[in-house]
Amino acid sequence: MDLTNDISREPAAAQLRARTRGQHEAVDALYSRYDLGTCGSYGEFLQAQYRAVAAAEKALKAFPALPTWRQRADLVATDLRSLGIPLPVPLSIDLLSSPARAHGLLYVTEGSRLGGRLLLRAVADDLPTRFLEDGHHPGEWRRLLAACDQFANEHTGAIEDMLAGAEAGFHLFAEAAVVTVPGAAR
């Protein structure tokens, strides 16, 4: 057996990235349907984001021992209000009282900050972008990845629950995009 290719020997963050790649690509494809250059479609994008982010943050608040993270639901809510769009009802996510699952969900929600910074380029200049502008502060992402690795090293078998939390997070963002179908409200 060639242990150099054994993914279970990889750090937890690398395993999360590798093992959820397909889900990540599927979520990216769902969100690529939104035209961020037009007010209507951008508003629908923000509604989808609010449904997922508000749900994720509510679930994560139940785990005070998580690595430091910053809330963003209030930022997307502010952008929606700036566009005159009422806040949609958030979805829900159950982490089964598992700190490991919470780490996996946090990996997904904080990872979405990276994508947000890339999406900024597509947003029309006259649209509010507080939510997408709120990227990572220097070193934040690396500290989160290190915390995920440390958690997995300190808790035997945690990686599978972390993976379940990450998969639940990607499912949450996918469900939010499907609920808010671009162009349906026009």
Short mmCIF file of N, CA, C and O in Angstrom, two decimals, residues 11 50 67 125 148:
data_model
loop_
_atom_site.label_atom_id
_atom_site.label_comp_id
_atom_site.label_asym_id
_atom_site.label_seq_id
_atom_site.Cartn_x
_atom_site.Cartn_y
_atom_site.Cartn_z
N PRO A 11 -3.61 16.65 6.35
CA PRO A 11 -4.25 17.49 7.38
C PRO A 11 -5.75 17.58 7.14
O PRO A 11 -6.23 17.44 6.01
N TYR A 50 -28.43 35.13 2.09
CA TYR A 50 -29.00 35.38 3.41
C TYR A 50 -29.64 34.12 3.98
O TYR A 50 -29.46 33.80 5.16
N PRO A 67 -13.22 28.18 16.63
CA PRO A 67 -12.26 29.25 16.35
C PRO A 67 -13.01 30.56 16.09
O PRO A 67 -14.17 30.54 15.69
N ASP A 125 -21.34 48.80 -10.26
CA ASP A 125 -20.81 49.81 -9.35
C ASP A 125 -21.86 50.45 -8.45
O ASP A 125 -21.55 50.90 -7.36
N CYS A 148 -8.82 23.80 12.40
CA CYS A 148 -9.48 22.56 11.95
C CYS A 148 -8.51 21.38 12.05
O CYS A 148 -8.89 20.30 12.54
#
